[in-house]
Structure formats: C-alpha cells, structure tokens
Coordinates of C-alpha atoms in Angstrom, one line a residue:
Chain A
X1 CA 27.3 -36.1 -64.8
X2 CA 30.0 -34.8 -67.1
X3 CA 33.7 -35.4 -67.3
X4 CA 35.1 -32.9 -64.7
X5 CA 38.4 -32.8 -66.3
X6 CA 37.5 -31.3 -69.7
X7 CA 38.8 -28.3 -70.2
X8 CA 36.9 -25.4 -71.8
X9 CA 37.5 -25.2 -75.7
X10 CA 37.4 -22.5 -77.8
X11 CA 37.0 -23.3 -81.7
X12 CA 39.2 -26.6 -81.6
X13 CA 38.0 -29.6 -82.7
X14 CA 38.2 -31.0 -78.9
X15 CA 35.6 -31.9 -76.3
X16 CA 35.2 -29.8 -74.0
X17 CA 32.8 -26.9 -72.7
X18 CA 32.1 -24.4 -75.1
X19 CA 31.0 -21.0 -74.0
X20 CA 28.4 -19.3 -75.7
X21 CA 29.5 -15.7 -77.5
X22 CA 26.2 -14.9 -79.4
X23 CA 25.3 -12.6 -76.3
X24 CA 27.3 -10.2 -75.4
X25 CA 27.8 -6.4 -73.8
X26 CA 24.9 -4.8 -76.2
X27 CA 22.6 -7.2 -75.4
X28 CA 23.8 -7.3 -71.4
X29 CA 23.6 -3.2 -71.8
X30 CA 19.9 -3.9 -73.1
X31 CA 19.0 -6.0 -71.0
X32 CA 20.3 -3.7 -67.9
X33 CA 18.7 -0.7 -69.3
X34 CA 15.4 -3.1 -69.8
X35 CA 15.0 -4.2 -66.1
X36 CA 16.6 -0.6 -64.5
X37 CA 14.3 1.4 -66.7
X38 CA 10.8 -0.9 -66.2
X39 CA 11.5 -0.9 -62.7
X40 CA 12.0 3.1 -62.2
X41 CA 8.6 3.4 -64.3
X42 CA 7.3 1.0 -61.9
X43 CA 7.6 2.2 -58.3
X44 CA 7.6 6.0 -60.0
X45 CA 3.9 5.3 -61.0
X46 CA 2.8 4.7 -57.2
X47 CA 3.5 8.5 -56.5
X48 CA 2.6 10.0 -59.8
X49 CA 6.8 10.7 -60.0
X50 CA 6.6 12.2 -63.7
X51 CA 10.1 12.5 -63.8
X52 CA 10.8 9.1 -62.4
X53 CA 8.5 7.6 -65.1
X54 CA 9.7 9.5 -67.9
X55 CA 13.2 8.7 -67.2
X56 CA 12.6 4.6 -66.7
X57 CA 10.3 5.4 -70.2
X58 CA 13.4 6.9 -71.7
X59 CA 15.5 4.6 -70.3
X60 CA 13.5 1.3 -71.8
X61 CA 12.6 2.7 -75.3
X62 CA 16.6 4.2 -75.8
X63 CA 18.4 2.5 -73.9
X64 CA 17.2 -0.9 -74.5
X65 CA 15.7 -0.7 -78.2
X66 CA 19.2 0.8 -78.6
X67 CA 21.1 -2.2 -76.7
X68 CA 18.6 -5.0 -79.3
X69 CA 18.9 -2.9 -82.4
X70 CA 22.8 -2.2 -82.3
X71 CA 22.6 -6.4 -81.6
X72 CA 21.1 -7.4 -84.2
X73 CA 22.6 -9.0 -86.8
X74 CA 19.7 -7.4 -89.1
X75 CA 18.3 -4.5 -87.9
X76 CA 16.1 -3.4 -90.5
X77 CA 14.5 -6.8 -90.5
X78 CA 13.6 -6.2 -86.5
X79 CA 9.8 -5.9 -87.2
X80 CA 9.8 -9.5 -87.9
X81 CA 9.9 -10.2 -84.4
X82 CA 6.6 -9.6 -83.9
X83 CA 5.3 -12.0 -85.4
X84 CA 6.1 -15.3 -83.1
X85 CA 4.2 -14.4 -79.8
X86 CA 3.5 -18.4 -79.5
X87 CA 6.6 -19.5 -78.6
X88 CA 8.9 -16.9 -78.5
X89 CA 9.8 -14.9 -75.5
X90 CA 11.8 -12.0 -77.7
X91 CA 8.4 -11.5 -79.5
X92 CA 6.4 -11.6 -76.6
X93 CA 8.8 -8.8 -75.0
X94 CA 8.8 -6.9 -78.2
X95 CA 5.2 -6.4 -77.9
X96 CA 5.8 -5.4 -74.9
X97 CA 8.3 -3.0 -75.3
X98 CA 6.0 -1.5 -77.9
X99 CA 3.1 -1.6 -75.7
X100 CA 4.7 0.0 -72.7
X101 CA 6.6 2.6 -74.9
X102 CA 2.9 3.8 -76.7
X103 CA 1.0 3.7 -73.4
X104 CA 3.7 5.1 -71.2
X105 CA 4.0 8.1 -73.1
X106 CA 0.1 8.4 -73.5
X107 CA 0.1 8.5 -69.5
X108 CA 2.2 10.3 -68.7
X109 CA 0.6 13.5 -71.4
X110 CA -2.4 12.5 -69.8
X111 CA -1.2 13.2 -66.6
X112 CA 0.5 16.5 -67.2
X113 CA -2.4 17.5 -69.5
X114 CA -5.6 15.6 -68.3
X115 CA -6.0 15.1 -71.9
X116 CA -8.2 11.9 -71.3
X117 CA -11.3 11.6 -70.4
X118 CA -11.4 9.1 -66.9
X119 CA -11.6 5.3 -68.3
X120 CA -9.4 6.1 -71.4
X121 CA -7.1 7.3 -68.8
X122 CA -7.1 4.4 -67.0
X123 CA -6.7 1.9 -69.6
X124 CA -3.8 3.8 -70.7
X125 CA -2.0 3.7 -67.1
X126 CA -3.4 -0.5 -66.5
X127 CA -1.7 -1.4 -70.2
X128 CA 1.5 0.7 -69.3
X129 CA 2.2 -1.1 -66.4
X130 CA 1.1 -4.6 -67.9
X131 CA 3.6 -4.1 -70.5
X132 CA 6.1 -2.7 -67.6
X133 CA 5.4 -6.0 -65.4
X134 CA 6.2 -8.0 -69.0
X135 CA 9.7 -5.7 -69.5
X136 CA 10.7 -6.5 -65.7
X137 CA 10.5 -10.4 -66.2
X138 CA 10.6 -11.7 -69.3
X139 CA 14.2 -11.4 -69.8
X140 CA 14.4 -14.0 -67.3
X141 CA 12.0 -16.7 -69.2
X142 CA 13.9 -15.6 -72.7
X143 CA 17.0 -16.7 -70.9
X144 CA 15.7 -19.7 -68.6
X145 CA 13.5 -21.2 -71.5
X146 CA 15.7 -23.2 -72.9
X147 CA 17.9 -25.6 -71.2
X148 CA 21.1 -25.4 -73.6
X149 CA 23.0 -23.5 -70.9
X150 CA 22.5 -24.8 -67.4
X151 CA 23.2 -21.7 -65.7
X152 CA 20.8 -19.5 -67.3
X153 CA 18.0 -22.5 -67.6
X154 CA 17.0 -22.1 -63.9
X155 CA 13.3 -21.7 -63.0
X156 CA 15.0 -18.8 -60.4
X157 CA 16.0 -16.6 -63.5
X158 CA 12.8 -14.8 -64.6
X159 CA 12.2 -14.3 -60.1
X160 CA 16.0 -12.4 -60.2
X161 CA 15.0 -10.0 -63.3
X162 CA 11.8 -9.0 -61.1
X163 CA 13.8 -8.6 -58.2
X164 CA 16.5 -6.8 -59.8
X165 CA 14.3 -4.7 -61.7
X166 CA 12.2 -4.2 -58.8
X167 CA 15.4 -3.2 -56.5
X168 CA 16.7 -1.0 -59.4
X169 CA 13.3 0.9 -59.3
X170 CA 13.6 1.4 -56.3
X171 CA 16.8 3.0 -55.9
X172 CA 16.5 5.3 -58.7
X173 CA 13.1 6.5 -57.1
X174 CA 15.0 7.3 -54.0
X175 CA 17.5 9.4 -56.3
X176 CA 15.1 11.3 -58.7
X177 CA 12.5 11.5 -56.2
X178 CA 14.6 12.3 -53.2
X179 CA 13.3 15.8 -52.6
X180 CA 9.8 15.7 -54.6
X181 CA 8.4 12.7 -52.5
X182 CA 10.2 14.4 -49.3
X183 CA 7.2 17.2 -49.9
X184 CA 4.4 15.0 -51.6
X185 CA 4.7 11.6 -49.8
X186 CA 6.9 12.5 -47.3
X187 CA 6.3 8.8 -45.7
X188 CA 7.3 7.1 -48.5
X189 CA 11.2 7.5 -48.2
X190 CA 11.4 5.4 -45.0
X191 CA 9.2 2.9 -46.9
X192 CA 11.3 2.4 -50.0
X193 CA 14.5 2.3 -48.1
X194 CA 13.2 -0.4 -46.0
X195 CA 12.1 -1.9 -49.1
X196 CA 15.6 -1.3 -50.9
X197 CA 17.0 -2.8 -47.7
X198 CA 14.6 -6.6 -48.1
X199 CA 15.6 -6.2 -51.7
X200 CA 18.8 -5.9 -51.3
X201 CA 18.7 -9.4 -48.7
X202 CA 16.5 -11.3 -51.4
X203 CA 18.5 -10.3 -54.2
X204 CA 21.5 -11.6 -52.4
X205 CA 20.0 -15.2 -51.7
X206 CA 18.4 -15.0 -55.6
X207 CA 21.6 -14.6 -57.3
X208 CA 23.6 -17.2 -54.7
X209 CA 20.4 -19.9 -55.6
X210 CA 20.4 -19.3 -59.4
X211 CA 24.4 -19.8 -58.6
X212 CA 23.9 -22.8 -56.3
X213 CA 21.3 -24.6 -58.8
X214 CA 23.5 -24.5 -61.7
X215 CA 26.5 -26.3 -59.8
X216 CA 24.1 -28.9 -59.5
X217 CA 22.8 -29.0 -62.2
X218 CA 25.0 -30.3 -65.2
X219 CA 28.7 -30.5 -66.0
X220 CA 28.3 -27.1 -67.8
X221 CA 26.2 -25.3 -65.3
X222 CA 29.8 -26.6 -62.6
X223 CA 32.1 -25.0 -65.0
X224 CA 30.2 -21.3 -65.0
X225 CA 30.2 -21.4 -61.2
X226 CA 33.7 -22.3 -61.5
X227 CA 34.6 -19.7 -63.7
X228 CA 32.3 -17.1 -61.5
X229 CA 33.8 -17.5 -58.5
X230 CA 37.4 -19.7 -59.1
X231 CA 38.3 -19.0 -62.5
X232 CA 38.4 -15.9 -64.9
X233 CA 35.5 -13.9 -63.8
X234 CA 35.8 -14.5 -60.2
X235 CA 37.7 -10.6 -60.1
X236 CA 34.3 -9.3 -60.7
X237 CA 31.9 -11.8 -59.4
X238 CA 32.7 -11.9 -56.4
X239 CA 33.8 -8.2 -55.5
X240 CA 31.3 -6.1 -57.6
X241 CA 27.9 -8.2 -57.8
X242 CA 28.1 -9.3 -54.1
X243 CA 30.4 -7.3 -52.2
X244 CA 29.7 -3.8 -54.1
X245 CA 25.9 -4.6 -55.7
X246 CA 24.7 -6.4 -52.5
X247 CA 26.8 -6.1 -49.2
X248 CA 28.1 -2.3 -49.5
X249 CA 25.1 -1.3 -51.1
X250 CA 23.1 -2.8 -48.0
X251 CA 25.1 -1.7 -45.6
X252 CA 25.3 1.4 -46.5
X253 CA 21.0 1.8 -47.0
X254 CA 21.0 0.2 -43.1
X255 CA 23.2 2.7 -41.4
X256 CA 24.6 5.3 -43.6
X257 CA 22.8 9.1 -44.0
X258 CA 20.2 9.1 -46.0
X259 CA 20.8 12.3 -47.9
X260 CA 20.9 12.4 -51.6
X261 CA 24.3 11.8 -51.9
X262 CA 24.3 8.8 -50.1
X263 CA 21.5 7.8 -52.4
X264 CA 23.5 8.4 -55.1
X265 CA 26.2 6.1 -53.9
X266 CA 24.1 3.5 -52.8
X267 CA 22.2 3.3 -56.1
X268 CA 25.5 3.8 -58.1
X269 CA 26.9 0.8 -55.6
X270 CA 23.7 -1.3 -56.9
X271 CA 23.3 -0.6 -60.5
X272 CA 27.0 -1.2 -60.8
X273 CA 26.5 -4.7 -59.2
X274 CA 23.8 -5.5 -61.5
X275 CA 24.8 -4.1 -64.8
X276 CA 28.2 -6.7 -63.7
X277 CA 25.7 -9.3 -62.9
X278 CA 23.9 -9.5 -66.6
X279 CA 27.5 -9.1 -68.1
X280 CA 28.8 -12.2 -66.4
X281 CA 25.6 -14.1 -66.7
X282 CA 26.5 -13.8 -70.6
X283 CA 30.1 -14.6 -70.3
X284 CA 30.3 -17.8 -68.2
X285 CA 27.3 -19.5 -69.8
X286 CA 28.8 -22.5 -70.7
X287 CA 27.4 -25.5 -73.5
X288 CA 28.2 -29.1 -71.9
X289 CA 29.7 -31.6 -73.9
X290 CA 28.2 -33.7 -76.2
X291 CA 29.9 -36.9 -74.1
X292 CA 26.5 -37.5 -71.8
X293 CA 25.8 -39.8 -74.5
X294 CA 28.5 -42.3 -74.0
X295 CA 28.0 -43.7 -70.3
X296 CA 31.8 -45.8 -71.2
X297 CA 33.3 -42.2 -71.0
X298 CA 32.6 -41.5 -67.7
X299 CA 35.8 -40.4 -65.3
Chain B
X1 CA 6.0 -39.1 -93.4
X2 CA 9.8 -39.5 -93.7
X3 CA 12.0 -38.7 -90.7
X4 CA 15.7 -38.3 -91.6
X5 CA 18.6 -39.0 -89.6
X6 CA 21.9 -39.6 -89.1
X7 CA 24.1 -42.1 -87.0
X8 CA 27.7 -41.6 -86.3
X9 CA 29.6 -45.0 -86.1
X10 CA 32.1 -44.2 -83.5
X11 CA 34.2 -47.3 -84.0
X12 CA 34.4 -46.3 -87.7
X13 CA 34.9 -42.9 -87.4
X14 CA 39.1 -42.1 -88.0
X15 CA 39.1 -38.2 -86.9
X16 CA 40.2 -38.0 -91.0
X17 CA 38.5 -34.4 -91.1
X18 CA 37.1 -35.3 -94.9
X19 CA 33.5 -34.7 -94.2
X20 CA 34.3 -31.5 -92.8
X21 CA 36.1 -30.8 -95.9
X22 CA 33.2 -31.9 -97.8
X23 CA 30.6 -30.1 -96.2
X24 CA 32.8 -26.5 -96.6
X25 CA 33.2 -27.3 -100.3
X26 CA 29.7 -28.5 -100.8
X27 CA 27.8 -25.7 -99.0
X28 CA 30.9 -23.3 -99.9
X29 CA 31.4 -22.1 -96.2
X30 CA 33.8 -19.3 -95.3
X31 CA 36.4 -18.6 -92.9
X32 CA 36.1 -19.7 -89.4
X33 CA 32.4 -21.6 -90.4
X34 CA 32.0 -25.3 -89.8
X35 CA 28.3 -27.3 -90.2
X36 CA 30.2 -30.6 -88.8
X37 CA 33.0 -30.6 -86.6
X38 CA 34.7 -33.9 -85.3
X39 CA 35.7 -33.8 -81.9
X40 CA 38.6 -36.1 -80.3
X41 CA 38.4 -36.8 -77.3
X42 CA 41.4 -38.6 -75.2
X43 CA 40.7 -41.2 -72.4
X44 CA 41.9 -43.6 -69.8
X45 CA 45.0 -43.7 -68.2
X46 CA 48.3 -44.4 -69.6
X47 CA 49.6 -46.7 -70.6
X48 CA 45.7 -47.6 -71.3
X49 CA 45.1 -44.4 -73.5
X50 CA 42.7 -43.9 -76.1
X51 CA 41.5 -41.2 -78.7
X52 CA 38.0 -41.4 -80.0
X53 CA 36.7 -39.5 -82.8
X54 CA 33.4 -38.0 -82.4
X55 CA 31.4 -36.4 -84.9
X56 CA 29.3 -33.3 -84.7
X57 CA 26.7 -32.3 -86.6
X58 CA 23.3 -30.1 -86.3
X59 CA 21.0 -32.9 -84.3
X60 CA 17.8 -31.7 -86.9
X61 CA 16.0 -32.1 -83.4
X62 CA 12.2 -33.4 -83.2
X63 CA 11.4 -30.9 -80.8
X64 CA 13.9 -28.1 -81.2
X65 CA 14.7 -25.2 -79.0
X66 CA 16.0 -23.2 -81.8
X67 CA 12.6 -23.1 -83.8
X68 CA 10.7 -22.3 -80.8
X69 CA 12.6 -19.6 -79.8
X70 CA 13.1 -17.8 -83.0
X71 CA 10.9 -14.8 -83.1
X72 CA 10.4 -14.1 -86.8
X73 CA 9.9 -17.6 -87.9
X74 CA 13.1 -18.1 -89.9
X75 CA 13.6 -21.4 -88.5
X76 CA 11.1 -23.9 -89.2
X77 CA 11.1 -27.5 -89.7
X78 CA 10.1 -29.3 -93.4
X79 CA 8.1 -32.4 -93.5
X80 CA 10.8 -34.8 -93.5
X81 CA 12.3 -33.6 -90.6
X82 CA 15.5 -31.4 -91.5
X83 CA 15.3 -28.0 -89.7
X84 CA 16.2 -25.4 -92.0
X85 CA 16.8 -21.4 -92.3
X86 CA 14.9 -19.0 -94.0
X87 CA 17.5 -16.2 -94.5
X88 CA 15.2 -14.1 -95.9
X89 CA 13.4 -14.1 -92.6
X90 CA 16.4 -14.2 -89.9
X91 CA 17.0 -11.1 -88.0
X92 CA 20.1 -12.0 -86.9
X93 CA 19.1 -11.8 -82.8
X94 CA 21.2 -15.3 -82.1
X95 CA 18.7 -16.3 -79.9
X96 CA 18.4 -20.0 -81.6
X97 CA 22.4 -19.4 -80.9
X98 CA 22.1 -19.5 -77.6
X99 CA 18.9 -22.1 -77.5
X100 CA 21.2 -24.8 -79.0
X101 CA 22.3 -27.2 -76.8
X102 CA 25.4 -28.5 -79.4
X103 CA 26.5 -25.1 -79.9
X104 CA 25.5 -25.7 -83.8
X105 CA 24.5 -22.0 -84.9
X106 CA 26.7 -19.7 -86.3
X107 CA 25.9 -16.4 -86.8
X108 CA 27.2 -14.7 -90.0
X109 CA 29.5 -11.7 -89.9
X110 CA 30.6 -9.8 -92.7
X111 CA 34.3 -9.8 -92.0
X112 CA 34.7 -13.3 -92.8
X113 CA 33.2 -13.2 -96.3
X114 CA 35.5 -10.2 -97.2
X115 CA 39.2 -12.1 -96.6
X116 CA 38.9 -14.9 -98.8
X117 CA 40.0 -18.0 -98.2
X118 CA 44.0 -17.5 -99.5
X119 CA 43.6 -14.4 -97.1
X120 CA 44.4 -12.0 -99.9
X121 CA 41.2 -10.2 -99.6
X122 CA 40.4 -11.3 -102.9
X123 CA 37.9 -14.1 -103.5
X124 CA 37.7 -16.9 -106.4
X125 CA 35.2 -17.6 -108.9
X126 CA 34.3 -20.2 -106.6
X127 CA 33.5 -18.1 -103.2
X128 CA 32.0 -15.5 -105.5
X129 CA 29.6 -18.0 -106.6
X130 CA 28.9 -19.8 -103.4
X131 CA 28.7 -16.6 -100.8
X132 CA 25.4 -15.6 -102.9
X133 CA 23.7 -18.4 -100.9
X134 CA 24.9 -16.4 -97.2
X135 CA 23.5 -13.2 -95.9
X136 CA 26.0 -11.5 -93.7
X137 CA 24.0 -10.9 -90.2
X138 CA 22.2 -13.9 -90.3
X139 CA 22.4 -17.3 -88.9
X140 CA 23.4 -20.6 -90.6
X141 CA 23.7 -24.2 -89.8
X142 CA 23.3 -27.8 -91.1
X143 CA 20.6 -28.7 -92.9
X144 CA 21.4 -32.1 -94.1
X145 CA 22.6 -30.8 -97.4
X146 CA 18.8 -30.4 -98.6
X147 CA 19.8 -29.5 -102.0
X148 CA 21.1 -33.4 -102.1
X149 CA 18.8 -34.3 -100.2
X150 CA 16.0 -33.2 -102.6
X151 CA 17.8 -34.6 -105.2
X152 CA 17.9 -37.7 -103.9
X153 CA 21.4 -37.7 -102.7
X154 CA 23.1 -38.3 -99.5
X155 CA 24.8 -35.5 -97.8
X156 CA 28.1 -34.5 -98.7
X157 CA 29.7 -35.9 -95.6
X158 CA 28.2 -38.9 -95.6
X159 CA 28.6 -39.7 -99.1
X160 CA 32.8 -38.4 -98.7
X161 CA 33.1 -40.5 -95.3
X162 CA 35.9 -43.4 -96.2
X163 CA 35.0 -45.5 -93.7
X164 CA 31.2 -45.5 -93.3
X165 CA 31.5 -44.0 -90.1
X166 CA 28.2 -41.4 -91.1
X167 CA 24.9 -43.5 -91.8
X168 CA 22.0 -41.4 -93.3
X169 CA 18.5 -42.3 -93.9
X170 CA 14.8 -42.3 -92.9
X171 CA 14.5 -43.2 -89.6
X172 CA 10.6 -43.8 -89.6
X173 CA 11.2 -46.4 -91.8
X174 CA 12.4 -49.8 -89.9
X175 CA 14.1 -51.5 -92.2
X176 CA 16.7 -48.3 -93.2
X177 CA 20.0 -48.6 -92.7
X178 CA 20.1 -46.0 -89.8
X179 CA 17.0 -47.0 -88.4
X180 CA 18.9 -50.9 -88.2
X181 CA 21.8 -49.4 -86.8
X182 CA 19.9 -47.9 -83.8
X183 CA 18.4 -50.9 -82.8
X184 CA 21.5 -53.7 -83.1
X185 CA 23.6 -51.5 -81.2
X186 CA 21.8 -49.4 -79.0
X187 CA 22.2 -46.0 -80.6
X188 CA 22.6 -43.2 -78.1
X189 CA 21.1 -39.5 -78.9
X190 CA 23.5 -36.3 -78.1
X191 CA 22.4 -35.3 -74.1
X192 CA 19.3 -36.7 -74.4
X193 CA 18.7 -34.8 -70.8
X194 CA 17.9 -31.6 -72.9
X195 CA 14.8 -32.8 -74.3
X196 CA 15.4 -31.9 -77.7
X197 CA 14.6 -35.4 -79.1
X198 CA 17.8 -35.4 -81.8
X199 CA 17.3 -37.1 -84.9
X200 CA 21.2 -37.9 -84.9
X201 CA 22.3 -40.9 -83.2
X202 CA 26.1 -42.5 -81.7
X203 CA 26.4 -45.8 -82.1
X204 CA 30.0 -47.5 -80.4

C-alpha cells in the first residue's frame, strides 16, 4: 500500500495523488442522459409507453450524442470511433448508440403506423433493446476497464450503471406514464413502485460497495473515498447521492402518496442523486503515485 | 525485434530539471505541457530527512491501457516498442487520459498555443515552427523522441541528463546498457500492480 501522507498534487513536480480532469460535467451530463434515457426506453417498451420511449429515445440520441460531441476534443473526427469494436468500450457503445437510435425510431413508426410487416417488426424492437441493454451498461465497463483509477476500476461499476439506469427508467415511467398505464395496465403502477422501492435498496448497497472496494483497494482508490465522504466532495456525497438520491427518495416511494406529484418529487429526488453521483465519480477519481515501485519508501 | 526502454538511476538523478527542459525545446512543447516531469519526493524523519528525485516519463508500456482503449486507433504501438500518436486519427475523447495509470496524457487545448511562451500573445519563429507538429483537441505524450530515435539518436533527455541518471536502450538485447542495469540492481517498473508491463525501469 501507498504512502498515506501524500497529499494530492495538482501540476507540481511533487508526489502525490493526481486527480484525473480529462472527464468532466459534459461527459458526466452524457453519461447521465445515457443511463436515464436507456432505461426510460427500457421499462417504457414493456407497456408499449410511446411517449416513454420516445422521450428516453430523445433523451439518449440528444442528450447524450450532445454530452460526447460538445466533449470531444475533435468533433468532426467522431466517426472514427467506430472503428475499434475489439478493444474499445467507447466504440462498442457508439455502435450502440447508433444502433438503438436507427432501430428505436423504426419501432416506435412501426408501432404508431404498423408500417412493418410482423418479423421485420420484431427484429426492429429485439435490436432496439439490444442496443438499449448495451447503452444501460457499458458506461460502466468503459470506466472499470482499466485499472488506472482504483475507484472507477471496480468489477461493481458496469452492475451500478444497470441499476441506475434501470432505477432511472423506472421512475420516469411512473412520471410520463402515471395516468396512461393507470387506464392500460392499471396493475403495473403498484409493480414498478415496488420495483423502484428494491432499486432504490440495491442501488444504495451498489454505490456504498463500489465505495467500500475502492478504500481497499489502492492508496488512490483511499484518497477518492476520502475526498467523497471527509474531504471536498463530502457536501454533496453524502447529502445528495445518499440522503436525497437514495434515503428520501425511498422513503418517500414507501409511505408517501403516490399521486403524480409525488412522482415527480420522488423521481426529481433520484435523478438528482444520480446525476451527483456520475459528477463525483469523475471528480474524486484519483491516479496513485508512482512510489509502489520503491518498497524503501514505505511510511 | 528491438524493445526500447528506459531506466531512471535514482541515486544519480539531482532534481536539475534539464531534461525537462530538453524535452520542451526538443519536441517544442507549449504552455503548461510536460512529456517528463521529475517528482521530489521528501522522506524520513528529521533530523534523518531525505529528498529523492524521481523521474517521470510515458512508461511506452508492453501491454498498454491507452492503446486498447482508444477507439479510433490513433494510438498504436511501432515495432520497437515506443507507443506513439497518430494525430491525424485522435478524436480528442481523453479516454487513453483517463486509462493511464502515470497520468502521462495531455490533452491539447487551443488556449495554450495562442499565449506564447513570453505571454505576449505573440509567438517566435521558433513556436511558429514547432506548434505545426500539435493539433489543438488532440492528445499528446512521450514517444521516446522517435525522430532521434529513428535517427539513431538518444532522446533529448537522456542525451541532456548531466549525471547519467536516464539510461536508454534496447532492452531485448542483454548485453545493453539498460538491459545491464536492470539485472545488477534489481530494476523496479512504475506500479507494476497495474499490469501494464512498463518498458521504463527505477533503479536505487
């Protein structure tokens, strides 16, 4: 293990932790709009929600390609990235993106025109989804694949973008489809509030593990947590992903009414709590120092 | 195949700050850019202090996480062993930013190519000659100085070091210099626990 004493150093020519700044609020945005919108497209598509899935649609190909492409250092160039589906988790979730976007779209004209005939139709709604399920977790492998930053390299990171896109989804189905399913599928508000409720548990445990693993798990990983929930970002760590994202928002689904404008609390409770969460996850990822080398340097 | 390398000689190394200099003149880096970077680093307990010097530089790793992570294939790895940029093909996403364990990628922005380096906003015949190599929006790093390299040449911050603190050579081949060095004195790669498999080594 690491030197605890080192202090975090910006650009001096120190040791220290270094904090990574390549990722920032457009690609948290991105990200957030990514997993929110997938997820909404997701649970929409169970009850044929059109709106739902033309929202989550909206929200993936605008809100997200926005997020990447306002990013990117070279934006013009972005086609490139399709071109590394080997190794590369960006490329693989470009093609999905593109995927999802084309056969989203398609779908959902089919299902307000019938314009397909059955099997087309389908394959259209099967790829859709495949390339929704990609969108919904592969944030998490882009960010745990490598093991530079110890807090992001956790196996549990690609399982918390499912279950935060999957909890999102969820919550914005109970908002947009508050009255629609109340006539439609009248059973299935109970259902996804319970749902929302088990998300809301797992989510918790997720994001304390992913929190939990990286304090064991290097010298950088113990100075994110540190920062998370001692240091700089502990004003919103600990009050807005936990307290408002998880614990209100629960609450709240457990015993509050469950009129729309509670729903609209709740979900506004939640998204804020995750859209904090990916901000922070790109703020206190920390580099450890290069001393692991030197055993004689150990405190 | 050759397989080149570095080792840092941390008994050697002073903290003198000339191959930094070297490398910005050499590879004609702007503001706020650095391909090397020497560390200190202050230990013990007084009255038993001491500084060390530690040299950093893009590890040119054997199995590196910013190559496999780059989605457009910018980065890619020649077949002696330096990783190198394709600015051409960079998109500028940061990813192999992030993927870097030694925090050795710097991304390009267009601010610091318009200040100049007296801060007048004007820039010499020499930055006007050298930026032509950047793209603004892309991302740079070490590369061994493969223009020297090709010629034959050792990079410009080994060849500046005074005290022969920065050892370059083929490390396939047992009987280089830096190959030696390894072996007599039990050269230690940069968090070897990342799995990158560096091709730079500490020797103390």
């Amino acid at each position: 293990m690491l030197a605890k004493s080192l202090d975090v150093v910006g650009s001096e020519f120190r040791v220290g932790y270094r904090m990574q700044k390549s990722w920032g609020m457009s690609m948290a945005t991105a990200f957030f709009f990514g997993e929110a919108g997938a997820g909404l497209y997701f649970v929409s598509q169970f009850y044929d929600l059109a709106a739902g899935m033309l929202l989550g649609l909206l929200m993936v190909i605008f809100g997200k390609g926005g997020g990447h492409l306002l990013h990117l250092g070279k934006p013009s160039r972005g086609w490139r990235a399709f071109t590394r589906v080997g190794s590369s988790w960006i490329s693989r979730g470009l093609w999905a993106i593109t995927l999802f976007a084309a056969f989203g779209a398609l779908h959902l004209l089919d299902l307000q025109t019938g314009l397909l005939p059955r099997p087309l139709s389908a394959l259209a709604a099967g790829v859709a989804v495949a390339g929704c399920l990609v969108i919904m977790v592969y944030q998490g492998f882009a960010m745990s694949h490598s093991s530079s930053i110890t807090l992001w390299s956790s196996g549990l990171m690609p399982l918390a973008s499912l279950t935060y896109a999957l909890l999102n989804g969820v919550m914005l189905t109970l908002v947009i489809g508050h009255d629609a399913l109340a006539t439609s599928h009248p059973e299935a508000l109970p259902m996804l509030r319970m749902a929302a409720v088990g998300l809301v548990l797992y989510g918790f445990v997720m994001v304390l593990s992913l929190v939990h693993s990286a304090k064991y798990g290097s010298g950088g990983g113990r100075k994110s947590v540190e920062l998370l929930l001692r240091g700089a970002f502990s004003g919103y760590f600990l009050p807005v992903v936990l307290v408002l994202g998880f614990v209100v928002s629960g609450t709240m689904l457990a015993f509050a009414a469950k009129d729309l404008a509670t729903m609209i609390l709740v979900a506004g409770c939640e998204l804020t709590g995750y859209y904090a969460f990916r901000v922070l996850m790109f703020k206190a990822g920390t580099y450890d120092p290069v001393l692991s080398f030197a055993p004689k340097f150990k405190p | 195949m050759a397989k080149m390398g570095m080792v840092f000689d941390l008994k050697a190394c002073i903290g003198c700050n000339a191959c930094v200099v070297a490398c910005k003149q050499e590879n004609s880096l702007p503001d706020g850019v650095f391909f090397t970077r020497t560390l200190s680093y202050e230990h013990g307990t007084y009255p038993n202090t001491r500084r060390t010097y530690i040299p950093t530089i893009c590890n040119q790793c054997e199995d590196a996480p910013c190559e496999k992570v780059c989605p457009s294939g910018a980065t890619f790895t020649r077949e002696d062993g330096i990783v190198m940029v394709d600015r051409d093909k960079c998109i500028g996403c940061s990813s192999c930013a992030v993927a870097c364990p030694y925090d050795m990628r710097t991304m390009l922005d267009k601010d610091m190519f318009e200040k100049g380096l007296f801060g007048t906003g004007e820039l010499t015949p020499f930055e006007k000659q050298g930026y032509e190599r950047f793209t603004p929006g892309t991302s740079v790093k070490c590369d061994f100085c493969s223009q020297r390299v090709d010629a034959g040449l050792d990079p410009a911050c080994v060849s500046t070091c005074p005290t022969n603190a920065r050892i370059f050579g083929d490390l396939d081949d047992p009987n280089s210099a830096p190959s030696k060095l390894i072996r007599d004195r039990d050269g230690r790669q940069p968090l070897p626990e990342k799995g990158t498999k560096p091709k730079v080594y500490y020797v103390d």
